Short mmCIF file of C-alpha atoms (C1' of nucleotides) in Angstrom, two decimals:
data_model
loop_
_atom_site.label_atom_id
_atom_site.label_comp_id
_atom_site.label_asym_id
_atom_site.label_seq_id
_atom_site.Cartn_x
_atom_site.Cartn_y
_atom_site.Cartn_z
CA MET A 792 0.00 0.00 0.00
CA ALA A 793 2.90 2.33 -0.38
CA ASN A 794 5.33 3.47 -2.98
CA ASN A 795 8.47 5.46 -3.53
CA ILE A 796 11.17 3.17 -2.30
CA GLN A 797 13.98 5.62 -2.85
CA PHE A 798 14.24 6.32 0.85
CA SER A 799 14.76 2.61 1.53
CA ILE A 800 17.32 2.39 -1.25
CA ALA A 801 19.17 5.36 0.19
CA VAL A 802 19.30 3.80 3.65
CA HIS A 803 20.48 0.55 2.10
CA ILE A 804 23.26 2.32 0.22
CA LEU A 805 24.41 4.26 3.26
CA ALA A 806 24.35 1.15 5.41
CA GLY A 807 26.47 -0.50 2.74
CA LEU A 808 28.95 2.33 2.86
CA ALA A 809 29.01 2.24 6.65
CA CYS A 810 29.59 -1.51 6.74
CA GLY A 811 31.99 -1.60 3.82
CA CYS A 812 35.27 -2.71 5.30
CA ASP A 813 37.01 -1.14 2.31
CA LYS A 814 38.59 2.01 3.66
CA GLU A 815 38.88 3.25 0.13
CA GLY A 816 35.16 3.46 -0.50
CA LEU A 817 32.87 1.54 -2.83
CA THR A 818 31.88 1.92 -6.45
CA SER A 819 28.33 2.31 -7.66
CA ALA A 820 28.68 -1.08 -9.34
CA LYS A 821 29.37 -2.82 -6.03
CA LEU A 822 26.53 -1.02 -4.32
CA ALA A 823 24.23 -1.89 -7.19
CA MET A 824 25.04 -5.53 -6.68
CA SER A 825 24.03 -5.36 -3.02
CA VAL A 826 20.82 -3.44 -3.70
CA ASN A 827 20.11 -5.57 -6.77
CA THR A 828 19.60 -2.75 -9.21
CA SER A 829 21.55 -0.92 -11.90
CA PRO A 830 24.59 1.24 -11.15
CA SER A 831 22.82 4.15 -12.80
CA PHE A 832 20.00 4.06 -10.32
CA VAL A 833 22.44 3.89 -7.44
CA ARG A 834 24.35 6.85 -8.80
CA ARG A 835 21.22 8.91 -9.12
CA THR A 836 20.43 8.30 -5.47
CA LEU A 837 24.06 8.84 -4.49
CA SER A 838 23.95 12.17 -6.25
CA LYS A 839 21.21 13.38 -3.94
CA LEU A 840 23.01 12.07 -0.88
CA SER A 841 26.15 13.81 -2.03
CA LYS A 842 24.37 17.12 -2.50
CA ALA A 843 22.97 16.74 1.01
CA GLY A 844 26.49 16.30 2.35
CA LEU A 845 25.99 12.73 3.55
CA VAL A 846 28.51 11.09 1.24
CA GLU A 847 31.61 12.18 -0.59
CA THR A 848 32.65 10.94 -3.97
CA ALA A 849 35.70 10.83 -6.19
CA THR A 850 35.50 10.88 -9.96
CA GLY A 851 38.03 9.51 -12.38
CA LYS A 852 39.45 6.07 -12.75
CA ALA A 853 39.70 5.38 -9.02
CA GLY A 854 36.20 6.74 -8.54
CA ALA A 855 34.40 5.72 -5.39
CA CYS A 856 32.17 7.00 -2.63
CA TRP A 857 32.20 6.91 1.15
CA LEU A 858 30.34 8.39 4.11
CA ALA A 859 30.99 12.08 4.65
CA LYS A 860 30.60 11.66 8.39
CA ASP A 861 30.30 9.06 11.09
CA ALA A 862 27.22 6.82 10.94
CA LYS A 863 26.27 8.11 14.39
CA GLY A 864 26.01 11.60 12.97
CA ILE A 865 23.56 10.66 10.21
CA SER A 866 19.88 10.30 11.11
CA LEU A 867 17.14 8.78 9.02
CA LEU A 868 15.65 12.26 8.89
CA ASP A 869 18.76 13.52 7.12
CA ILE A 870 18.29 10.77 4.56
CA TYR A 871 14.56 11.43 4.31
CA HIS A 872 15.21 15.05 3.45
CA ALA A 873 18.10 14.23 1.14
CA VAL A 874 15.95 12.11 -1.16
CA ASP A 875 12.90 14.31 -0.75
CA ALA A 876 10.68 11.43 0.32
CA PRO A 877 6.88 11.83 0.30
CA LYS A 878 5.04 13.59 3.10
CA ALA A 879 3.00 11.72 5.72
CA PHE A 880 -0.05 12.10 3.51
CA ALA A 881 -1.05 14.04 0.39
CA ILE A 882 -3.63 16.79 0.18
CA HIS A 883 -5.89 16.85 -2.85
CA SER A 884 -5.88 19.91 -5.05
CA TYR A 885 -9.32 20.32 -6.50
CA ALA A 886 -10.72 23.71 -7.36
CA GLU A 887 -12.73 25.25 -4.54
CA GLN A 888 -16.47 25.09 -4.87
CA LYS A 889 -17.33 28.66 -3.90
CA ALA A 890 -20.78 27.83 -2.58
CA CYS A 891 -19.45 25.26 -0.12
CA THR A 892 -17.77 26.19 3.15
CA VAL A 893 -16.13 22.81 3.52
CA SER A 894 -14.76 22.85 -0.01
CA CYS A 895 -13.26 26.30 0.51
CA HIS A 896 -11.62 25.72 3.87
CA ILE A 897 -10.82 22.03 4.05
CA LYS A 898 -7.38 22.59 2.60
CA VAL A 899 -6.29 24.83 5.47
CA ALA A 900 -7.64 22.35 8.00
CA LEU A 901 -5.80 19.50 6.30
CA GLU A 902 -2.61 21.53 6.18
CA ASN A 903 -2.80 22.10 9.93
CA ALA A 904 -3.26 18.39 10.50
CA LEU A 905 -0.46 17.51 8.09
CA ALA A 906 1.94 19.93 9.78
CA LYS A 907 1.41 18.24 13.12
CA THR A 908 1.63 14.71 11.78
CA GLN A 909 4.61 15.47 9.60
CA LYS A 910 6.41 16.87 12.63
CA ALA A 911 5.78 13.68 14.57
CA LEU A 912 7.05 11.60 11.68
CA GLU A 913 10.21 13.66 11.39
CA VAL A 914 10.94 13.64 15.10
CA SER A 915 10.71 9.87 15.02
CA LEU A 916 13.06 9.62 12.04
CA ALA A 917 15.49 12.01 13.70
CA GLU A 918 15.75 9.65 16.66
CA ILE A 919 17.07 6.79 14.53
CA SER A 920 20.69 6.98 13.41
CA LEU A 921 22.37 5.20 10.58
CA ALA A 922 24.56 3.61 13.26
CA GLN A 923 21.42 2.03 14.72
CA ILE A 924 20.51 0.57 11.35
CA VAL A 925 24.04 -0.79 10.91
CA SER A 926 23.85 -2.30 14.37
CA ASP A 927 20.57 -4.04 13.49
CA VAL A 928 22.07 -5.31 10.27
CA LYS A 929 25.07 -6.79 12.03
CA LYS A 930 23.18 -8.16 15.01
CA LYS A 931 20.90 -10.39 13.00
CA MET B 774 6.12 14.91 -3.69
CA ALA B 775 3.36 12.66 -2.52
CA ASN B 776 0.39 10.80 -3.85
CA ASN B 777 -2.66 8.83 -2.84
CA ILE B 778 -5.11 11.51 -1.97
CA GLN B 779 -7.86 9.16 -0.85
CA PHE B 780 -7.19 9.93 2.77
CA SER B 781 -7.70 13.63 2.10
CA ILE B 782 -10.86 12.91 0.13
CA ALA B 783 -12.19 10.82 2.99
CA VAL B 784 -11.56 13.58 5.52
CA HIS B 785 -13.20 16.05 3.17
CA ILE B 786 -16.27 13.85 2.81
CA LEU B 787 -16.61 13.27 6.53
CA ALA B 788 -16.15 16.97 7.26
CA GLY B 789 -18.92 17.59 4.76
CA LEU B 790 -21.19 15.15 6.53
CA ALA B 791 -20.35 16.67 9.89
CA CYS B 792 -21.04 20.20 8.68
CA GLY B 793 -24.07 19.33 6.61
CA CYS B 794 -26.95 21.04 8.28
CA ASP B 795 -29.24 18.56 6.59
CA LYS B 796 -30.37 16.26 9.36
CA GLU B 797 -31.44 13.79 6.74
CA GLY B 798 -27.95 13.14 5.39
CA LEU B 799 -26.36 13.90 2.07
CA THR B 800 -26.23 12.12 -1.27
CA SER B 801 -23.06 11.13 -3.04
CA ALA B 802 -23.94 13.64 -5.75
CA LYS B 803 -23.91 16.56 -3.31
CA LEU B 804 -20.67 15.38 -1.75
CA ALA B 805 -19.15 14.96 -5.19
CA MET B 806 -19.95 18.56 -5.93
CA SER B 807 -18.11 19.74 -2.84
CA VAL B 808 -15.09 17.53 -3.46
CA ASN B 809 -15.20 18.31 -7.18
CA THR B 810 -15.16 14.75 -8.41
CA SER B 811 -17.59 12.15 -9.65
CA PRO B 812 -20.29 10.59 -7.44
CA SER B 813 -18.84 7.20 -8.23
CA PHE B 814 -15.52 8.05 -6.71
CA VAL B 815 -17.22 9.45 -3.63
CA ARG B 816 -19.29 6.30 -3.26
CA ARG B 817 -16.23 4.11 -3.50
CA THR B 818 -14.61 6.01 -0.66
CA LEU B 819 -17.89 6.08 1.27
CA SER B 820 -18.04 2.33 0.94
CA LYS B 821 -14.78 1.96 2.84
CA LEU B 822 -15.87 4.42 5.48
CA SER B 823 -19.13 2.53 5.85
CA LYS B 824 -17.35 -0.80 6.28
CA ALA B 825 -15.18 0.81 8.94
CA GLY B 826 -18.31 1.91 10.79
CA LEU B 827 -17.69 5.64 10.38
CA VAL B 828 -20.76 6.40 8.28
CA GLU B 829 -24.17 4.85 7.78
CA THR B 830 -26.06 4.76 4.52
CA ALA B 831 -29.54 4.18 3.21
CA THR B 832 -30.25 2.70 -0.19
CA GLY B 833 -33.37 3.16 -2.27
CA LYS B 834 -34.95 6.29 -3.58
CA ALA B 835 -34.31 8.35 -0.47
CA GLY B 836 -30.74 7.10 -0.35
CA ALA B 837 -28.29 9.14 1.69
CA CYS B 838 -25.43 8.89 4.12
CA TRP B 839 -24.54 10.41 7.47
CA LEU B 840 -21.99 10.11 10.24
CA ALA B 841 -22.33 6.95 12.29
CA LYS B 842 -21.08 8.72 15.39
CA ASP B 843 -20.24 12.12 16.76
CA ALA B 844 -17.39 13.96 15.05
CA LYS B 845 -15.59 14.03 18.40
CA GLY B 846 -15.54 10.25 18.39
CA ILE B 847 -13.84 9.95 15.01
CA SER B 848 -10.08 10.44 14.80
CA LEU B 849 -7.96 10.92 11.71
CA LEU B 850 -6.38 7.58 12.58
CA ASP B 851 -9.78 5.89 12.21
CA ILE B 852 -10.05 7.43 8.75
CA TYR B 853 -6.46 6.55 7.91
CA HIS B 854 -7.12 2.90 8.66
CA ALA B 855 -10.51 2.93 6.95
CA VAL B 856 -9.06 3.92 3.58
CA ASP B 857 -5.91 1.87 4.07
CA ALA B 858 -3.63 4.83 3.41
CA PRO B 859 0.07 4.25 2.67
CA LYS B 860 2.61 3.62 5.40
CA ALA B 861 5.12 6.22 6.55
CA PHE B 862 7.57 4.86 4.01
CA ALA B 863 7.90 1.85 1.74
CA ILE B 864 10.53 -0.87 1.99
CA HIS B 865 12.03 -2.17 -1.22
CA SER B 866 11.65 -5.83 -2.03
CA TYR B 867 14.66 -6.89 -3.99
CA ALA B 868 16.01 -10.42 -3.81
CA GLU B 869 18.70 -10.85 -1.18
CA GLN B 870 22.23 -11.00 -2.41
CA LYS B 871 23.49 -13.96 -0.38
CA ALA B 872 27.10 -12.83 -0.34
CA CYS B 873 26.24 -9.47 1.19
CA THR B 874 25.43 -8.99 4.87
CA VAL B 875 23.75 -5.67 4.31
CA SER B 876 21.59 -6.99 1.49
CA CYS B 877 20.43 -9.91 3.62
CA HIS B 878 19.60 -8.03 6.79
CA ILE B 879 18.68 -4.52 5.74
CA LYS B 880 15.02 -5.45 5.48
CA VAL B 881 14.77 -6.37 9.16
CA ALA B 882 16.55 -3.18 10.14
CA LEU B 883 14.20 -1.12 7.98
CA GLU B 884 11.18 -2.89 9.40
CA ASN B 885 12.27 -1.99 12.91
CA ALA B 886 12.66 1.62 11.90
CA LEU B 887 9.33 1.65 10.08
CA ALA B 888 7.52 0.17 13.07
CA LYS B 889 8.74 2.98 15.29
CA THR B 890 8.04 5.73 12.79
CA GLN B 891 4.65 4.33 11.84
CA LYS B 892 3.70 4.29 15.50
CA ALA B 893 4.61 7.95 15.87
CA LEU B 894 2.59 8.81 12.79
CA GLU B 895 -0.46 6.96 14.07
CA VAL B 896 -0.28 8.44 17.55
CA SER B 897 -0.25 11.86 15.99
CA LEU B 898 -3.25 11.09 13.78
CA ALA B 899 -5.11 9.64 16.74
CA GLU B 900 -4.77 12.96 18.54
CA ILE B 901 -6.67 14.85 15.86
CA SER B 902 -10.44 14.42 15.78
CA LEU B 903 -12.84 15.09 12.96
CA ALA B 904 -14.40 17.68 15.27
CA GLN B 905 -11.08 19.54 15.24
CA ILE B 906 -11.06 19.55 11.46
CA VAL B 907 -14.63 20.83 11.37
CA SER B 908 -13.70 23.52 13.85
CA ASP B 909 -10.79 24.62 11.62
CA VAL B 910 -13.08 24.65 8.60
CA LYS B 911 -15.64 26.86 10.31
CA LYS B 912 -13.14 29.16 12.01
CA LYS B 913 -11.53 30.30 8.81
"C1'" DA C 6 -47.40 -2.27 -9.82
"C1'" DT C 7 -44.60 1.06 -11.89
"C1'" DT C 8 -41.65 4.75 -11.81
"C1'" DT C 9 -37.96 7.22 -9.93
"C1'" DG C 10 -33.66 8.16 -7.83
"C1'" DT C 11 -30.42 6.48 -4.88
"C1'" DT C 12 -26.51 3.18 -3.20
"C1'" DG C 13 -23.00 -0.49 -3.95
"C1'" DT C 14 -20.04 -2.64 -6.92
"C1'" DT C 15 -17.58 -3.96 -10.90
"C1'" DA C 16 -15.20 -3.07 -14.95
"C1'" DC C 17 -12.84 -0.04 -17.72
"C1'" DT C 18 -9.77 3.93 -19.25
"C1'" DA C 19 -6.27 7.15 -19.11
"C1'" DT C 20 -2.75 9.37 -17.02
"C1'" DA C 21 0.95 10.34 -14.13
"C1'" DC C 22 4.56 8.69 -11.51
"C1'" DC C 23 8.52 6.04 -10.82
"C1'" DA C 24 11.72 2.15 -11.16
"C1'" DG C 25 14.97 0.86 -14.16
"C1'" DT C 26 18.11 1.23 -18.42
"C1'" DA C 27 21.12 3.28 -21.77
"C1'" DA C 28 24.32 6.41 -23.16
"C1'" DC C 29 27.78 9.75 -22.91
"C1'" DA C 30 30.61 13.78 -21.42
"C1'" DG C 31 33.93 14.84 -17.81
"C1'" DA C 32 37.50 13.44 -14.70
"C1'" DA C 33 41.49 11.31 -12.81
"C1'" DA C 34 44.56 7.50 -12.19
"C1'" DA C 35 47.53 4.18 -14.53
"C1'" DT D 402 46.60 7.95 -24.09
"C1'" DT D 403 43.98 4.46 -22.26
"C1'" DT D 404 41.03 2.94 -18.81
"C1'" DT D 405 37.32 3.17 -15.69
"C1'" DC D 406 34.82 5.53 -12.79
"C1'" DT D 407 31.17 9.46 -11.64
"C1'" DG D 408 27.37 12.70 -12.81
"C1'" DT D 409 23.69 13.63 -15.56
"C1'" DT D 410 20.28 13.45 -19.04
"C1'" DA D 411 17.06 11.18 -21.77
"C1'" DC D 412 14.31 7.43 -22.55
"C1'" DT D 413 11.27 3.24 -21.69
"C1'" DG D 414 8.05 0.27 -19.56
"C1'" DG D 415 5.21 -1.04 -15.87
"C1'" DT D 416 2.09 -0.10 -12.32
"C1'" DA D 417 -0.78 2.32 -9.23
"C1'" DT D 418 -4.49 5.23 -9.01
"C1'" DA D 419 -7.62 8.97 -10.17
"C1'" DG D 420 -11.52 9.19 -12.59
"C1'" DT D 421 -15.66 7.46 -15.47
"C1'" DA D 422 -19.34 4.53 -16.98
"C1'" DA D 423 -22.68 1.29 -16.34
"C1'" DC D 424 -25.85 -1.51 -14.02
"C1'" DA D 425 -28.10 -4.48 -10.50
"C1'" DA D 426 -30.33 -4.01 -6.00
"C1'" DC D 427 -33.23 -1.39 -3.41
"C1'" DA D 428 -36.76 1.48 -1.35
"C1'" DA D 429 -39.77 5.36 -1.51
"C1'" DA D 430 -43.29 7.79 -4.04
"C1'" DT D 431 -46.94 7.79 -7.19
#
DNA sequence: ATTTGTTGTTACTATACCAGTAACAGAAAA
DNA sequence: TTTTCTGTTACTGGTATAGTAACAACAAAT
């Protein structure tokens, strides 16, 4: 009942980078193998993570990528924002029916509700660090 | 950046029913006018709300629908569950790459994270009642 | 009884989004 | 200069979902 798996992919990639014993970083091809997708798709996600300052990359023949900071310093909220994941719920955008009070003002009411719920969602994501994810991965 | 507006539609419909001065209930045609969509679509959403016990309906010539309980007794979480809205985020479902620890265990780690975040989302929705929405709609 | 106007449901269509691929310029090491 | 990687753009195909149409079941009104 849900879509947009880019957030999951991003967490997967970052967990891979955090676990990767290679001090020299990983290539998009290796990450793609772990995630089971194409290197291109990985690179597109990596690009967003890079712009958000979560990973650093090197171009050229010895190209690679690695975490820009410690896994403890990266929260799921950082990742959520980096990939611009969907909001808690979507608000419809129909034209207002002038004669109807509900039609005209429902959007504001929904926006108030969304603001509160979105905040709760983000606080929860902020409390989970990439290090926690890595710990879960290794524990199992 | 988000989709699946059925939750919003459902809140809109219920707010309409709560506001509707008509003691006798509203038809799907009138609701459709307020939401700016087809009666069919409204009825499909109404059907879910009816099955969840949030509204009651009457068939036949004088067909109509109305709230099954007071707006104070209906939370956004009830509506969220009724329309089976998407989870806080989706987990990808690629085949595990046996040779890779991350690939094999990331799903469990993500499920743990989702459980926590989903809980936060639902608690937040549970705290907002339909009556609150109606109040916002009328205040404006 | 017959007509009328509604719900409930199914089936269908079209569109928009998104996962996934391909291709290539730019970059840096060998 | 060759190799091999990143970064980015453009493209494709599949799928979910908004939206529509149609019709049986139903109950009130006539």
